[in-house]
Amino acid sequence: MTGKCSCKIDVKDIDVEKIKNIKNEEEKEENRIIKCYKCENIAIINSRVNTCKECFIKVFSKNFRGNLRTRCLNKVEKGRFLSILASGDYVSTSLIHLLLSRNDDRHYKEEVGKGEESYSESRRNIRKITDSDDIKLRLIVNIEDIVNKEDFRTESKKYFETVESVFMKFDEECRIEKGRESDNIMESKISDVTIANIKSCNFLHMKRQIKEDNNCKKEKEGWDRCNEECDEFIERCKQIYEEDSDLGSHIRRLIKLLNLKAYFQHYLRNNVFNSSKTNSGGMDSVINGIGFTDNNSSNSKSNINKTSNESGNEVNGIYLLSGDTMDDICRQAVYLTCLGLGEQVSYRSAFVDTESLEGVKILRPLKTFSDKEVSFYHRINKLSQMGKMYSIPKSRSSILGCINIFTEEINTRSSSGLHNIIKVTNKLINTPSKQRCTVCEIHEEKEDCAKNSRTNEYVCNGCNYFKVIHTESYEFFKNKFIEARTHESKCQNQ
């Protein structure tokens, strides 16, 4: 026995231990590879479960469509007028892409109407992704934060390009058309979809649009130009956003709601009412969806006429998609509870919110998705986005800062922690009172409001909290909000 094999390699020179170690390392490497829970592919995304890219997109889209179909929309209604509140960030661009993709995949009736035959092929393709049998996307709107005149036009251009890039994912020939341009509103169009960027002082412009005369119809010259009142308002907002993130968040929401209401009424006046004068079937030519039902078209026209006669007193039949994610809902639920506004959690966290904006149904189909999951979807589909104008506070000196740190800690410790909070909000029952806060018009229980016996004003706990801390700023914004609503009511009642 010479100690050599037939290949004349000395057995003593073979390092058996090294071979075993290499084999063990290979086995460990295989064990470290995490596979998708639905298929055998390598998982590259770890949210609540481990998934591959393909399965993640399928599951994410399926759950979004399920939320929209079963939790947000009434199955009986058809052809709803749909609008999207989109700031251009990764959440809102993902929301637009999800909706367009949903319509593109959904069964689409080619017989939209006799007028469809005159449309170009490109327009038919765009109509296919904006319209389906149950919804008609007609408006994408953003409320721009504190910006001056020059920055507003620059930001508007970036915003339009961001939205256009999402549409081009489905139709590369899709191009945006310039629309109205003013100091407070910038508009563009893609087919029948109006894209609007609105300055935060817009509700002040709407107040100045019509003089308080007997007829309340005489236009005021220069109402669409920013003046000293707008400049002061913007500076006040900038100051309060920097000094107090809690009050800033409260004010920012009220400004957004006031501007949305003002713009919806402006949109209806300029589109529905004008088209009804030139077209007996005005609904089909412009809105193509407010109050529309396949079963009874006469009811549709009566709804439009009702809106027209009331001069926008109530914005009827508008659905507004909001990109509130699971993280947003949880932060808001804790924030409202800290302010003593726990009764508002039920509707401000609901899939369908009919209380925040009168006459408009706010839908939250992203409620069951985390920021992380939406970010994955945005990255996989290579969507564009705009940078945020302000960052989320994380200072322990503010309520919001503590809440943001708290929710991040929950996410770190448990991937399903926030999901469990969402389950609790789904069980809350909305029982709003008819009593409204004088400042923010939020439904409040009478006994929970601070009553001013001299003026019979009711102030909700949220506004009352900031009234004590920031008296001067509170009075300034309170007067602006009340003045705008009072003027609007006078015009509608005359």
GROMACS .gro file of C-alpha atoms in nm:
model
  494
    1MET     CA    1   0.000   0.000   0.000
    2THR     CA    2   0.177   0.314  -0.118
    3GLY     CA    3  -0.084   0.569   0.001
    4LYS     CA    4  -0.156   0.690  -0.353
    5CYS     CA    5  -0.472   0.648  -0.560
    6SER     CA    6  -0.484   0.552  -0.927
    7CYS     CA    7  -0.456   0.921  -1.027
    8LYS     CA    8  -0.126   0.934  -0.837
    9ILE     CA    9  -0.249   1.201  -0.588
   10ASP     CA   10  -0.125   1.154  -0.235
   11VAL     CA   11  -0.426   1.102  -0.008
   12LYS     CA   12  -0.237   1.262   0.277
   13ASP     CA   13  -0.231   1.593   0.086
   14ILE     CA   14  -0.612   1.615   0.074
   15ASP     CA   15  -0.755   1.850   0.339
   16VAL     CA   16  -1.079   1.674   0.429
   17GLU     CA   17  -1.178   1.934   0.691
   18LYS     CA   18  -1.151   2.215   0.438
   19ILE     CA   19  -1.381   2.030   0.199
   20LYS     CA   20  -1.634   1.977   0.478
   21ASN     CA   21  -1.625   2.347   0.572
   22ILE     CA   22  -1.682   2.453   0.211
   23LYS     CA   23  -1.977   2.216   0.188
   24ASN     CA   24  -2.122   2.351   0.513
   25GLU     CA   25  -2.086   2.709   0.391
   26GLU     CA   26  -2.272   2.622   0.071
   27GLU     CA   27  -2.553   2.462   0.273
   28LYS     CA   28  -2.575   2.768   0.498
   29GLU     CA   29  -2.590   2.995   0.193
   30GLU     CA   30  -2.880   2.791   0.055
   31ASN     CA   31  -3.060   2.816   0.389
   32ARG     CA   32  -3.010   3.194   0.394
   33ILE     CA   33  -3.192   3.230   0.062
   34ILE     CA   34  -3.553   3.323   0.144
   35LYS     CA   35  -3.810   3.207  -0.105
   36CYS     CA   36  -4.136   3.374  -0.200
   37TYR     CA   37  -4.432   3.251   0.001
   38LYS     CA   38  -4.636   3.201  -0.317
   39CYS     CA   39  -4.377   3.053  -0.550
   40GLU     CA   40  -4.023   2.910  -0.550
   41ASN     CA   41  -3.856   3.228  -0.672
   42ILE     CA   42  -3.613   3.418  -0.451
   43ALA     CA   43  -3.793   3.674  -0.234
   44ILE     CA   44  -3.659   4.026  -0.272
   45ILE     CA   45  -3.930   4.210  -0.078
   46ASN     CA   46  -3.997   4.167   0.291
   47SER     CA   47  -4.298   4.360   0.415
   48ARG     CA   48  -4.543   4.150   0.615
   49VAL     CA   49  -4.450   3.843   0.412
   50ASN     CA   50  -4.158   3.755   0.186
   51THR     CA   51  -4.242   3.784  -0.183
   52CYS     CA   52  -4.074   3.804  -0.519
   53LYS     CA   53  -4.128   4.106  -0.741
   54GLU     CA   54  -4.393   3.946  -0.965
   55CYS     CA   55  -4.603   3.808  -0.679
   56PHE     CA   56  -4.580   4.135  -0.486
   57ILE     CA   57  -4.725   4.335  -0.776
   58LYS     CA   58  -5.007   4.083  -0.825
   59VAL     CA   59  -5.103   4.068  -0.457
   60PHE     CA   60  -5.067   4.445  -0.406
   61SER     CA   61  -5.284   4.529  -0.709
   62LYS     CA   62  -5.542   4.264  -0.618
   63ASN     CA   63  -5.578   4.396  -0.262
   64PHE     CA   64  -5.603   4.756  -0.383
   65ARG     CA   65  -5.879   4.667  -0.628
   66GLY     CA   66  -6.056   4.468  -0.358
   67ASN     CA   67  -6.047   4.766  -0.120
   68LEU     CA   68  -6.178   4.999  -0.389
   69ARG     CA   69  -6.453   4.764  -0.506
   70THR     CA   70  -6.583   4.622  -0.178
   71ARG     CA   71  -6.497   4.883   0.084
   72CYS     CA   72  -6.507   5.217  -0.100
   73LEU     CA   73  -6.757   5.198  -0.386
   74ASN     CA   74  -7.126   5.118  -0.389
   75LYS     CA   75  -7.167   4.834  -0.639
   76VAL     CA   76  -7.506   4.966  -0.753
   77GLU     CA   77  -7.377   5.305  -0.868
   78LYS     CA   78  -7.214   5.338  -1.208
   79GLY     CA   79  -7.009   5.603  -1.384
   80ARG     CA   80  -6.904   5.790  -1.070
   81PHE     CA   81  -6.717   6.119  -1.107
   82LEU     CA   82  -6.377   6.039  -0.960
   83SER     CA   83  -6.105   6.279  -0.854
   84ILE     CA   84  -5.765   6.212  -0.699
   85LEU     CA   85  -5.588   6.423  -0.439
   86ALA     CA   86  -5.226   6.383  -0.550
   87SER     CA   87  -4.928   6.588  -0.435
   88GLY     CA   88  -4.683   6.422  -0.673
   89ASP     CA   89  -4.499   6.223  -0.406
   90TYR     CA   90  -4.437   5.847  -0.430
   91VAL     CA   91  -4.769   5.761  -0.262
   92SER     CA   92  -4.988   5.973  -0.490
   93THR     CA   93  -4.812   5.870  -0.813
   94SER     CA   94  -4.850   5.507  -0.706
   95LEU     CA   95  -5.220   5.570  -0.639
   96ILE     CA   96  -5.269   5.715  -0.989
   97HIS     CA   97  -5.080   5.423  -1.145
   98LEU     CA   98  -5.285   5.168  -0.949
   99LEU     CA   99  -5.613   5.323  -1.063
  100LEU     CA  100  -5.510   5.350  -1.430
  101SER     CA  101  -5.381   4.993  -1.423
  102ARG     CA  102  -5.706   4.877  -1.265
  103ASN     CA  103  -5.915   5.042  -1.536
  104ASP     CA  104  -5.684   4.910  -1.809
  105ASP     CA  105  -5.728   4.551  -1.686
  106ARG     CA  106  -6.098   4.580  -1.608
  107HIS     CA  107  -6.357   4.486  -1.864
  108TYR     CA  108  -6.415   4.799  -2.068
  109LYS     CA  109  -6.725   4.855  -2.277
  110GLU     CA  110  -6.628   4.993  -2.615
  111GLU     CA  111  -6.980   5.131  -2.665
  112VAL     CA  112  -6.917   5.435  -2.446
  113GLY     CA  113  -7.148   5.641  -2.661
  114LYS     CA  114  -7.221   5.743  -3.015
  115GLY     CA  115  -6.977   6.031  -2.986
  116GLU     CA  116  -6.695   5.783  -2.921
  117GLU     CA  117  -6.668   5.707  -3.292
  118SER     CA  118  -6.528   6.053  -3.360
  119TYR     CA  119  -6.249   6.014  -3.106
  120SER     CA  120  -5.897   5.944  -3.224
  121GLU     CA  121  -5.733   5.610  -3.149
  122SER     CA  122  -5.505   5.777  -2.896
  123ARG     CA  123  -5.798   5.931  -2.710
  124ARG     CA  124  -5.980   5.598  -2.702
  125ASN     CA  125  -5.671   5.440  -2.546
  126ILE     CA  126  -5.656   5.709  -2.278
  127ARG     CA  127  -6.030   5.678  -2.212
  128LYS     CA  128  -5.971   5.309  -2.156
  129ILE     CA  129  -5.738   5.377  -1.863
  130THR     CA  130  -5.936   5.669  -1.718
  131ASP     CA  131  -6.288   5.524  -1.757
  132SER     CA  132  -6.441   5.195  -1.661
  133ASP     CA  133  -6.798   5.074  -1.614
  134ASP     CA  134  -6.811   5.207  -1.257
  135ILE     CA  135  -6.581   5.512  -1.241
  136LYS     CA  136  -6.473   5.800  -1.462
  137LEU     CA  137  -6.153   5.978  -1.367
  138ARG     CA  138  -6.199   6.346  -1.448
  139LEU     CA  139  -5.983   6.540  -1.204
  140ILE     CA  140  -5.639   6.516  -1.041
  141VAL     CA  141  -5.581   6.798  -0.795
  142ASN     CA  142  -5.306   6.918  -0.562
  143ILE     CA  143  -5.308   7.190  -0.298
  144GLU     CA  144  -4.966   7.356  -0.314
  145ASP     CA  145  -4.811   7.463   0.015
  146ILE     CA  146  -4.631   7.787   0.092
  147VAL     CA  147  -4.485   7.917  -0.235
  148ASN     CA  148  -4.449   8.257  -0.399
  149LYS     CA  149  -4.578   8.350  -0.745
  150GLU     CA  150  -4.266   8.242  -0.937
  151ASP     CA  151  -4.216   7.919  -0.743
  152PHE     CA  152  -4.583   7.831  -0.787
  153ARG     CA  153  -4.554   7.828  -1.166
  154THR     CA  154  -4.227   7.632  -1.152
  155GLU     CA  155  -4.369   7.375  -0.910
  156SER     CA  156  -4.685   7.346  -1.121
  157LYS     CA  157  -4.480   7.262  -1.429
  158LYS     CA  158  -4.291   6.992  -1.238
  159TYR     CA  159  -4.620   6.859  -1.102
  160PHE     CA  160  -4.779   6.832  -1.447
  161GLU     CA  161  -4.472   6.652  -1.582
  162THR     CA  162  -4.481   6.406  -1.291
  163VAL     CA  163  -4.848   6.320  -1.351
  164GLU     CA  164  -4.792   6.300  -1.726
  165SER     CA  165  -4.510   6.048  -1.677
  166VAL     CA  166  -4.753   5.812  -1.500
  167PHE     CA  167  -4.998   5.827  -1.792
  168MET     CA  168  -4.712   5.763  -2.035
  169LYS     CA  169  -4.653   5.426  -1.868
  170PHE     CA  170  -4.973   5.317  -2.045
  171ASP     CA  171  -4.964   5.532  -2.359
  172GLU     CA  172  -4.632   5.678  -2.474
  173GLU     CA  173  -4.809   5.910  -2.718
  174CYS     CA  174  -5.003   6.069  -2.434
  175ARG     CA  175  -4.928   6.441  -2.408
  176ILE     CA  176  -5.042   6.708  -2.170
  177GLU     CA  177  -5.229   7.017  -2.294
  178LYS     CA  178  -5.193   7.355  -2.130
  179GLY     CA  179  -5.500   7.500  -1.965
  180ARG     CA  180  -5.580   7.791  -1.741
  181GLU     CA  181  -5.291   7.983  -1.583
  182SER     CA  182  -5.328   8.234  -1.300
  183ASP     CA  183  -5.167   8.331  -0.971
  184ASN     CA  184  -5.381   8.085  -0.775
  185ILE     CA  185  -5.472   7.802  -1.016
  186MET     CA  186  -5.269   7.626  -1.285
  187GLU     CA  187  -5.451   7.369  -1.500
  188SER     CA  188  -5.359   7.122  -1.772
  189LYS     CA  189  -5.547   6.840  -1.942
  190ILE     CA  190  -5.483   6.486  -2.057
  191SER     CA  191  -5.780   6.385  -2.269
  192ASP     CA  192  -6.084   6.444  -2.043
  193VAL     CA  193  -5.880   6.454  -1.721
  194THR     CA  194  -5.812   6.797  -1.573
  195ILE     CA  195  -5.491   6.826  -1.372
  196ALA     CA  196  -5.500   7.121  -1.132
  197ASN     CA  197  -5.235   7.267  -0.905
  198ILE     CA  198  -5.393   7.505  -0.655
  199LYS     CA  199  -5.220   7.760  -0.438
  200SER     CA  200  -5.304   7.751  -0.068
  201CYS     CA  201  -5.449   8.106  -0.082
  202ASN     CA  202  -5.699   8.004  -0.351
  203PHE     CA  203  -5.999   8.015  -0.116
  204LEU     CA  204  -5.921   8.384  -0.057
  205HIS     CA  205  -5.935   8.440  -0.434
  206MET     CA  206  -6.271   8.262  -0.450
  207LYS     CA  207  -6.394   8.496  -0.179
  208ARG     CA  208  -6.291   8.797  -0.387
  209GLN     CA  209  -6.423   8.653  -0.713
  210ILE     CA  210  -6.777   8.779  -0.657
  211LYS     CA  211  -6.872   9.108  -0.496
  212GLU     CA  212  -7.122   9.106  -0.212
  213ASP     CA  213  -7.389   9.294  -0.402
  214ASN     CA  214  -7.758   9.217  -0.437
  215ASN     CA  215  -7.719   8.985  -0.735
  216CYS     CA  216  -7.386   8.849  -0.611
  217LYS     CA  217  -7.284   8.781  -0.971
  218LYS     CA  218  -7.075   9.082  -1.062
  219GLU     CA  219  -6.717   8.979  -1.117
  220LYS     CA  220  -6.445   9.160  -0.931
  221GLU     CA  221  -6.150   9.267  -1.143
  222GLY     CA  222  -5.819   9.104  -1.060
  223TRP     CA  223  -5.969   8.839  -0.833
  224ASP     CA  224  -5.727   8.580  -0.973
  225ARG     CA  225  -5.420   8.784  -0.882
  226CYS     CA  226  -5.243   8.753  -0.548
  227ASN     CA  227  -5.251   9.067  -0.334
  228GLU     CA  228  -5.128   9.177   0.008
  229GLU     CA  229  -5.387   8.960   0.181
  230CYS     CA  230  -5.248   8.650   0.007
  231ASP     CA  231  -4.889   8.746   0.088
  232GLU     CA  232  -4.973   8.793   0.454
  233PHE     CA  233  -5.158   8.461   0.464
  234ILE     CA  234  -4.864   8.274   0.304
  235GLU     CA  235  -4.617   8.432   0.547
  236ARG     CA  236  -4.836   8.340   0.844
  237CYS     CA  237  -4.855   7.981   0.724
  238LYS     CA  238  -4.479   7.965   0.673
  239GLN     CA  239  -4.421   8.102   1.022
  240ILE     CA  240  -4.657   7.863   1.199
  241TYR     CA  241  -4.531   7.559   1.004
  242GLU     CA  242  -4.177   7.634   1.121
  243GLU     CA  243  -4.262   7.723   1.481
  244ASP     CA  244  -4.517   7.455   1.572
  245SER     CA  245  -4.556   7.136   1.367
  246ASP     CA  246  -4.870   7.040   1.563
  247LEU     CA  247  -5.059   7.360   1.488
  248GLY     CA  248  -4.911   7.354   1.137
  249SER     CA  249  -5.061   7.011   1.073
  250HIS     CA  250  -5.400   7.126   1.203
  251ILE     CA  251  -5.398   7.443   0.991
  252ARG     CA  252  -5.265   7.264   0.681
  253ARG     CA  253  -5.558   7.020   0.686
  254LEU     CA  254  -5.817   7.298   0.721
  255ILE     CA  255  -5.658   7.496   0.437
  256LYS     CA  256  -5.661   7.187   0.219
  257LEU     CA  257  -6.030   7.118   0.285
  258LEU     CA  258  -6.133   7.482   0.227
  259ASN     CA  259  -5.943   7.497  -0.101
  260LEU     CA  260  -6.079   7.164  -0.221
  261LYS     CA  261  -6.436   7.274  -0.154
  262ALA     CA  262  -6.378   7.609  -0.327
  263TYR     CA  263  -6.216   7.447  -0.629
  264PHE     CA  264  -6.482   7.177  -0.671
  265GLN     CA  265  -6.749   7.447  -0.681
  266HIS     CA  266  -6.540   7.649  -0.927
  267TYR     CA  267  -6.489   7.338  -1.142
  268LEU     CA  268  -6.861   7.260  -1.149
  269ARG     CA  269  -6.952   7.618  -1.238
  270ASN     CA  270  -6.703   7.632  -1.525
  271ASN     CA  271  -6.772   7.284  -1.663
  272VAL     CA  272  -7.110   7.137  -1.573
  273PHE     CA  273  -7.311   7.457  -1.576
  274ASN     CA  274  -7.156   7.601  -1.892
  275SER     CA  275  -7.189   7.272  -2.079
  276SER     CA  276  -7.553   7.234  -1.977
  277LYS     CA  277  -7.629   7.566  -2.152
  278THR     CA  278  -7.485   7.450  -2.484
  279ASN     CA  279  -7.569   7.083  -2.462
  280SER     CA  280  -7.897   6.937  -2.345
  281GLY     CA  281  -7.701   6.630  -2.240
  282GLY     CA  282  -7.432   6.841  -2.075
  283MET     CA  283  -7.342   6.566  -1.833
  284ASP     CA  284  -7.202   6.348  -2.110
  285SER     CA  285  -6.992   6.622  -2.265
  286VAL     CA  286  -6.793   6.729  -1.960
  287ILE     CA  287  -6.832   6.549  -1.632
  288ASN     CA  288  -6.954   6.221  -1.777
  289GLY     CA  289  -7.023   6.084  -1.439
  290ILE     CA  290  -7.164   6.299  -1.158
  291GLY     CA  291  -7.464   6.111  -1.027
  292PHE     CA  292  -7.468   5.900  -1.344
  293THR     CA  293  -7.639   5.562  -1.341
  294ASP     CA  294  -7.694   5.327  -1.629
  295ASN     CA  295  -8.040   5.236  -1.507
  296ASN     CA  296  -8.191   5.582  -1.499
  297SER     CA  297  -8.033   5.863  -1.697
  298SER     CA  298  -8.313   6.102  -1.604
  299ASN     CA  299  -8.202   6.088  -1.243
  300SER     CA  300  -7.855   6.183  -1.362
  301LYS     CA  301  -7.978   6.500  -1.528
  302SER     CA  302  -8.189   6.592  -1.229
  303ASN     CA  303  -7.883   6.564  -1.006
  304ILE     CA  304  -7.689   6.796  -1.234
  305ASN     CA  305  -7.977   7.042  -1.248
  306LYS     CA  306  -8.007   7.029  -0.873
  307THR     CA  307  -7.642   7.115  -0.835
  308SER     CA  308  -7.675   7.396  -1.088
  309ASN     CA  309  -7.980   7.548  -0.919
  310GLU     CA  310  -7.811   7.544  -0.582
  311SER     CA  311  -7.507   7.725  -0.729
  312GLY     CA  312  -7.268   7.478  -0.581
  313ASN     CA  313  -7.426   7.479  -0.235
  314GLU     CA  314  -7.349   7.110  -0.212
  315VAL     CA  315  -7.098   6.930  -0.429
  316ASN     CA  316  -7.298   6.623  -0.524
  317GLY     CA  317  -7.169   6.285  -0.630
  318ILE     CA  318  -6.793   6.351  -0.621
  319TYR     CA  319  -6.558   6.077  -0.505
  320LEU     CA  320  -6.211   6.189  -0.395
  321LEU     CA  321  -5.932   5.932  -0.373
  322SER     CA  322  -5.685   6.011  -0.096
  323GLY     CA  323  -5.346   5.841  -0.055
  324ASP     CA  324  -5.366   5.785   0.321
  325THR     CA  325  -5.155   5.480   0.404
  326MET     CA  326  -5.157   5.256   0.708
  327ASP     CA  327  -4.882   5.466   0.865
  328ASP     CA  328  -5.076   5.789   0.805
  329ILE     CA  329  -5.396   5.647   0.955
  330CYS     CA  330  -5.218   5.519   1.267
  331ARG     CA  331  -5.033   5.846   1.323
  332GLN     CA  332  -5.357   6.038   1.283
  333ALA     CA  333  -5.551   5.811   1.520
  334VAL     CA  334  -5.296   5.863   1.798
  335TYR     CA  335  -5.272   6.237   1.722
  336LEU     CA  336  -5.649   6.290   1.744
  337THR     CA  337  -5.665   6.092   2.066
  338CYS     CA  338  -5.392   6.309   2.220
  339LEU     CA  339  -5.589   6.624   2.129
  340GLY     CA  340  -5.910   6.489   2.283
  341LEU     CA  341  -6.068   6.436   1.941
  342GLY     CA  342  -6.108   6.060   1.964
  343GLU     CA  343  -6.463   6.077   1.824
  344GLN     CA  344  -6.316   6.195   1.492
  345VAL     CA  345  -6.101   5.884   1.449
  346SER     CA  346  -6.399   5.684   1.321
  347TYR     CA  347  -6.449   5.887   1.002
  348ARG     CA  348  -6.099   6.032   0.952
  349SER     CA  349  -5.962   5.679   0.941
  350ALA     CA  350  -6.253   5.521   0.748
  351PHE     CA  351  -6.239   5.375   0.397
  352VAL     CA  352  -6.525   5.613   0.312
  353ASP     CA  353  -6.529   5.954   0.483
  354THR     CA  354  -6.844   6.163   0.431
  355GLU     CA  355  -6.781   6.404   0.720
  356SER     CA  356  -6.451   6.581   0.649
  357LEU     CA  357  -6.557   6.751   0.324
  358GLU     CA  358  -6.927   6.826   0.292
  359GLY     CA  359  -7.085   6.674  -0.017
  360VAL     CA  360  -6.770   6.482  -0.114
  361LYS     CA  361  -6.690   6.119  -0.034
  362ILE     CA  362  -6.322   6.080   0.053
  363LEU     CA  363  -6.202   5.727  -0.027
  364ARG     CA  364  -5.892   5.568   0.129
  365PRO     CA  365  -5.814   5.247  -0.064
  366LEU     CA  366  -5.449   5.247   0.054
  367LYS     CA  367  -5.553   5.220   0.418
  368THR     CA  368  -5.432   4.859   0.446
  369PHE     CA  369  -5.090   4.926   0.289
  370SER     CA  370  -4.782   5.050   0.472
  371ASP     CA  371  -4.550   5.324   0.347
  372LYS     CA  372  -4.289   5.055   0.291
  373GLU     CA  373  -4.517   4.851   0.064
  374VAL     CA  374  -4.623   5.156  -0.139
  375SER     CA  375  -4.257   5.253  -0.173
  376PHE     CA  376  -4.179   4.905  -0.310
  377TYR     CA  377  -4.460   4.937  -0.564
  378HIS     CA  378  -4.337   5.280  -0.669
  379ARG     CA  379  -3.979   5.158  -0.713
  380ILE     CA  380  -4.068   4.840  -0.903
  381ASN     CA  381  -4.280   5.032  -1.155
  382LYS     CA  382  -4.010   5.301  -1.188
  383LEU     CA  383  -4.250   5.587  -1.127
  384SER     CA  384  -4.135   5.947  -1.090
  385GLN     CA  385  -4.206   6.171  -0.793
  386MET     CA  386  -4.167   6.525  -0.661
  387GLY     CA  387  -3.974   6.609  -0.349
  388LYS     CA  388  -4.175   6.692  -0.038
  389MET     CA  389  -4.208   7.060   0.052
  390TYR     CA  390  -4.188   6.975   0.422
  391SER     CA  391  -4.051   6.684   0.625
  392ILE     CA  392  -4.222   6.475   0.890
  393PRO     CA  393  -4.127   6.611   1.235
  394LYS     CA  394  -3.941   6.376   1.470
  395SER     CA  395  -3.871   6.611   1.757
  396ARG     CA  396  -3.979   6.495   2.102
  397SER     CA  397  -4.082   6.853   2.177
  398SER     CA  398  -4.398   6.818   1.965
  399ILE     CA  399  -4.692   6.580   1.975
  400LEU     CA  400  -4.645   6.477   1.612
  401GLY     CA  401  -4.273   6.422   1.664
  402CYS     CA  402  -4.336   6.182   1.954
  403ILE     CA  403  -4.606   6.002   1.754
  404ASN     CA  404  -4.375   5.954   1.455
  405ILE     CA  405  -4.104   5.807   1.679
  406PHE     CA  406  -4.366   5.585   1.842
  407THR     CA  407  -4.501   5.446   1.512
  408GLU     CA  408  -4.147   5.382   1.384
  409GLU     CA  409  -4.076   5.185   1.701
  410ILE     CA  410  -4.390   4.976   1.647
  411ASN     CA  411  -4.283   4.904   1.288
  412THR     CA  412  -3.936   4.800   1.406
  413ARG     CA  413  -4.064   4.561   1.672
  414SER     CA  414  -4.348   4.404   1.473
  415SER     CA  415  -4.432   4.403   1.103
  416SER     CA  416  -4.802   4.363   1.187
  417GLY     CA  417  -4.820   4.619   1.470
  418LEU     CA  418  -4.974   4.900   1.266
  419HIS     CA  419  -5.195   4.651   1.084
  420ASN     CA  420  -5.354   4.560   1.418
  421ILE     CA  421  -5.431   4.928   1.485
  422ILE     CA  422  -5.602   4.949   1.146
  423LYS     CA  423  -5.820   4.651   1.239
  424VAL     CA  424  -5.937   4.840   1.547
  425THR     CA  425  -6.027   5.153   1.345
  426ASN     CA  426  -6.234   4.937   1.110
  427LYS     CA  427  -6.461   4.847   1.403
  428LEU     CA  428  -6.530   5.206   1.508
  429ILE     CA  429  -6.882   5.335   1.447
  430ASN     CA  430  -6.928   5.690   1.320
  431THR     CA  431  -7.190   5.884   1.518
  432PRO     CA  432  -7.133   6.251   1.432
  433SER     CA  433  -7.332   6.531   1.586
  434LYS     CA  434  -7.492   6.811   1.384
  435GLN     CA  435  -7.305   7.062   1.599
  436ARG     CA  436  -7.015   7.216   1.406
  437CYS     CA  437  -6.698   7.385   1.522
  438THR     CA  438  -6.705   7.756   1.438
  439VAL     CA  439  -6.344   7.748   1.317
  440CYS     CA  440  -6.296   7.422   1.130
  441GLU     CA  441  -6.657   7.309   1.067
  442ILE     CA  442  -6.582   6.968   1.220
  443HIS     CA  443  -6.869   6.770   1.372
  444GLU     CA  444  -6.848   6.779   1.751
  445GLU     CA  445  -7.060   6.671   2.044
  446LYS     CA  446  -7.221   6.974   2.208
  447GLU     CA  447  -7.098   6.894   2.559
  448ASP     CA  448  -6.739   6.851   2.437
  449CYS     CA  449  -6.720   7.199   2.288
  450ALA     CA  450  -6.603   7.518   2.454
  451LYS     CA  451  -6.900   7.752   2.432
  452ASN     CA  452  -6.867   8.127   2.414
  453SER     CA  453  -7.186   8.248   2.580
  454ARG     CA  454  -7.163   8.597   2.428
  455THR     CA  455  -7.123   8.497   2.061
  456ASN     CA  456  -7.269   8.145   2.078
  457GLU     CA  457  -6.955   8.008   1.915
  458TYR     CA  458  -6.858   7.645   1.951
  459VAL     CA  459  -6.491   7.554   1.933
  460CYS     CA  460  -6.379   7.191   1.903
  461ASN     CA  461  -6.118   7.053   2.140
  462GLY     CA  462  -5.852   7.066   1.869
  463CYS     CA  463  -5.903   7.435   1.791
  464ASN     CA  464  -5.949   7.518   2.159
  465TYR     CA  465  -5.613   7.355   2.238
  466PHE     CA  466  -5.432   7.577   1.988
  467LYS     CA  467  -5.636   7.879   2.097
  468VAL     CA  468  -5.473   7.856   2.440
  469ILE     CA  469  -5.119   7.800   2.309
  470HIS     CA  470  -5.115   8.028   2.001
  471THR     CA  471  -5.384   8.289   2.064
  472GLU     CA  472  -5.269   8.539   1.798
  473SER     CA  473  -5.221   8.281   1.520
  474TYR     CA  474  -5.545   8.111   1.616
  475GLU     CA  475  -5.743   8.436   1.584
  476PHE     CA  476  -5.582   8.518   1.248
  477PHE     CA  477  -5.665   8.184   1.084
  478LYS     CA  478  -6.005   8.167   1.253
  479ASN     CA  479  -6.106   8.504   1.105
  480LYS     CA  480  -5.983   8.406   0.757
  481PHE     CA  481  -6.172   8.075   0.760
  482ILE     CA  482  -6.496   8.220   0.896
  483GLU     CA  483  -6.484   8.520   0.661
  484ALA     CA  484  -6.442   8.294   0.357
  485ARG     CA  485  -6.733   8.068   0.457
  486THR     CA  486  -6.959   8.360   0.553
  487HIS     CA  487  -6.910   8.528   0.216
  488GLU     CA  488  -6.977   8.200   0.038
  489SER     CA  489  -7.302   8.148   0.231
  490LYS     CA  490  -7.425   8.500   0.149
  491CYS     CA  491  -7.368   8.445  -0.221
  492GLN     CA  492  -7.549   8.111  -0.219
  493ASN     CA  493  -7.850   8.241  -0.029
  494GLN     CA  494  -7.908   8.539  -0.259
   0.00000   0.00000   0.00000
